[in-house]
Short mmCIF file of C-alpha atoms and ligand atoms in Angstrom, two decimals:
data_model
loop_
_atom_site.label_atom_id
_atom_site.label_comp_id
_atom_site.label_asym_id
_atom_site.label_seq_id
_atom_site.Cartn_x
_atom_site.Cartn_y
_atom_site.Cartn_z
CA UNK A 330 -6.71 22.62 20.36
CA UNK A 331 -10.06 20.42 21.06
CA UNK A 332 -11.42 21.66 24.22
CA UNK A 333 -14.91 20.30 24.03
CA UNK A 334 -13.82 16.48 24.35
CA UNK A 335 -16.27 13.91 26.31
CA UNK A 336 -14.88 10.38 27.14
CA UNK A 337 -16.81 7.51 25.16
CA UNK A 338 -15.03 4.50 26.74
CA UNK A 339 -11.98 3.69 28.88
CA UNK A 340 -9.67 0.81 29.79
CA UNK A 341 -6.84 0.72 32.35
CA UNK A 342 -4.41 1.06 28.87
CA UNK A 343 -6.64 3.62 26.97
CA UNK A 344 -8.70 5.96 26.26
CA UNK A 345 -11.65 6.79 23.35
CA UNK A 346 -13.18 10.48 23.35
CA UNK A 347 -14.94 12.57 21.14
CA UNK A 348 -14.39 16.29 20.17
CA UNK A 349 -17.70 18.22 20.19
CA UNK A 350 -16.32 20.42 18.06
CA UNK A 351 -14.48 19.58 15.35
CA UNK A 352 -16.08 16.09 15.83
CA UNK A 353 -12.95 13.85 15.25
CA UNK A 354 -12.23 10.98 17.50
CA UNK A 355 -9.23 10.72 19.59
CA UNK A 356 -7.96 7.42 20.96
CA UNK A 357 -5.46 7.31 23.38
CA UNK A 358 -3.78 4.20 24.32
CA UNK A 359 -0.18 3.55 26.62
CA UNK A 360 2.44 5.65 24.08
CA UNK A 361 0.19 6.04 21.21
CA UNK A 362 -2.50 8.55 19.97
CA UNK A 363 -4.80 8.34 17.43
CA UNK A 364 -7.12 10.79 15.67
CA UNK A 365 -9.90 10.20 13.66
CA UNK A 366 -12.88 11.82 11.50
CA UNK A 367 -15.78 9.52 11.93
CA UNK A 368 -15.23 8.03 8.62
CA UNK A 369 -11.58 6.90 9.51
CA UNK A 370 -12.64 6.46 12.79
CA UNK A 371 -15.66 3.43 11.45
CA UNK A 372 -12.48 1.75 9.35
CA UNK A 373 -10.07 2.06 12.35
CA UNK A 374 -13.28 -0.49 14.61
CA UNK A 375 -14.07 -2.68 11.58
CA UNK A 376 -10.40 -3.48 11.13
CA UNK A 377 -9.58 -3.56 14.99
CA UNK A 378 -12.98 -5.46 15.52
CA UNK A 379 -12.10 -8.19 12.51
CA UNK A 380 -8.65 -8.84 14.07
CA UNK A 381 -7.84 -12.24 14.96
CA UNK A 382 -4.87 -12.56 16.90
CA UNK A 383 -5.01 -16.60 16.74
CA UNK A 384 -4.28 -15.92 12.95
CA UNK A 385 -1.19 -13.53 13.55
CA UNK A 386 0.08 -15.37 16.32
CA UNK A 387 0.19 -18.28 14.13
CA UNK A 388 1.56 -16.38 11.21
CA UNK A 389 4.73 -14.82 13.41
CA UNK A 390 5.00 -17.99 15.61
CA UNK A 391 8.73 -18.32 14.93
CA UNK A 392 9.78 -14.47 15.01
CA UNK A 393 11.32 -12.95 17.75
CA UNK A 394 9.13 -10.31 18.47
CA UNK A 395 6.75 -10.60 21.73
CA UNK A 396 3.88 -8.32 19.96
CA UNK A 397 2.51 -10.09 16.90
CA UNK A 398 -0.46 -8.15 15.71
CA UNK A 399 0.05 -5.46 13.47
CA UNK A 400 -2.14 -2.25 12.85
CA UNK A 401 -1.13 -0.72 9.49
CA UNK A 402 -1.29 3.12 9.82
CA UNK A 403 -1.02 5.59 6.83
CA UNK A 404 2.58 6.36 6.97
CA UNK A 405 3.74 3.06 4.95
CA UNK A 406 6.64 1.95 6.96
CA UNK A 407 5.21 2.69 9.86
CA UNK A 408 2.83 -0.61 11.48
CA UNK A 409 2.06 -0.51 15.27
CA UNK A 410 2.13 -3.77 16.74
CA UNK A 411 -0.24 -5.40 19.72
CA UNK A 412 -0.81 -8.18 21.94
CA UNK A 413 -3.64 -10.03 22.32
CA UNK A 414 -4.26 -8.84 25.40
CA UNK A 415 -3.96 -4.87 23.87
CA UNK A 416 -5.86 -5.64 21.33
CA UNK A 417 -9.15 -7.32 23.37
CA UNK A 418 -9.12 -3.71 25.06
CA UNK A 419 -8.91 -1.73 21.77
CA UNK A 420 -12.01 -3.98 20.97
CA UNK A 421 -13.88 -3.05 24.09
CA UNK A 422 -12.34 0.88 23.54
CA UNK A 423 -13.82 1.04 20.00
CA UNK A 424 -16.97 -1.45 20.28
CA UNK A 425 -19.38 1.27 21.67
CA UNK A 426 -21.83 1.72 19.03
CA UNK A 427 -20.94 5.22 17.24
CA UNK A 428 -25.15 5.60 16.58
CA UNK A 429 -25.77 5.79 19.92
CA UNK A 430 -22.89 8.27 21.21
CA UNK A 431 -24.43 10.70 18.16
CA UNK A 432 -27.79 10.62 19.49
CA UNK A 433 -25.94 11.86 22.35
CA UNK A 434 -23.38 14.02 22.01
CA UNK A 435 -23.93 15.74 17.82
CA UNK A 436 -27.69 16.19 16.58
CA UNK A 437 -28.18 14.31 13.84
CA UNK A 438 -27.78 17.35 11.25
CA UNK A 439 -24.48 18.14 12.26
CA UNK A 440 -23.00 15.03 10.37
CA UNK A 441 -23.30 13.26 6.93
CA UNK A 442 -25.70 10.33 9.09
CA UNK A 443 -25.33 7.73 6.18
CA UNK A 444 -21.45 7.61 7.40
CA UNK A 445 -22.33 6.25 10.54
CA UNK A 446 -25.12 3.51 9.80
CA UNK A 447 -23.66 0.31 10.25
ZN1 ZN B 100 -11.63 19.25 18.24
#
């Protein structure tokens, strides 16, 4: 079990922290939890990041679901689904820039650096 974990960022729906120790990310947010090693975790912000929900929102305008943007995850027929309003909070959980929580929290020799240069 991670016991060394330090918050990075928080919403009223989530939560993004990072283990000191075995230096994987772990996102929390309402039913769902995510973990990450920083390589996933840099895929899992450019895709949330690159989201546009006016495109999905468009796309699914007819179907009858409420949540229209989808987050593919690696189990194939599994895809979590969002709102806009969940996803503009996973933007502001996953926007803080990874560099600078290094420089705080790992010295620089503890981790491959050229996976965390954006
Ligand atoms: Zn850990």
């Amino acid at each position: 079990m991670c016991n060394n974990v330090k918050s990075i960022s928080k919403t009223s729906q989530g939560e993004l922290s990072l283990c000191k120790n075995c230096k994987h990310f772990h996102l929390e947010f309402n039913n769902i939890y995510f973990e990450f090693t920083v390589n996933e975790f840099k895929q899992f912000k450019q895709y949330i990041l690159n989201l546009e929900p006016d495109f999905w929102e468009c796309k699914y305008a007819s179907a009858g679901i409420t949540k229209k943007i989808p987050i593919p995850t690696l189990q194939d027929n599994l895809v979590l689904m969002f709102n806009r309003q969940e996803v503009n909070q996973l933007k502001t959980l996953v926007k803080q820039p990874v560099i600078n929580v290094y420089d705080k929290l790992i010295t620089v020799d503890d981790v491959d650096y050229t996976l965390i240069l954006n």
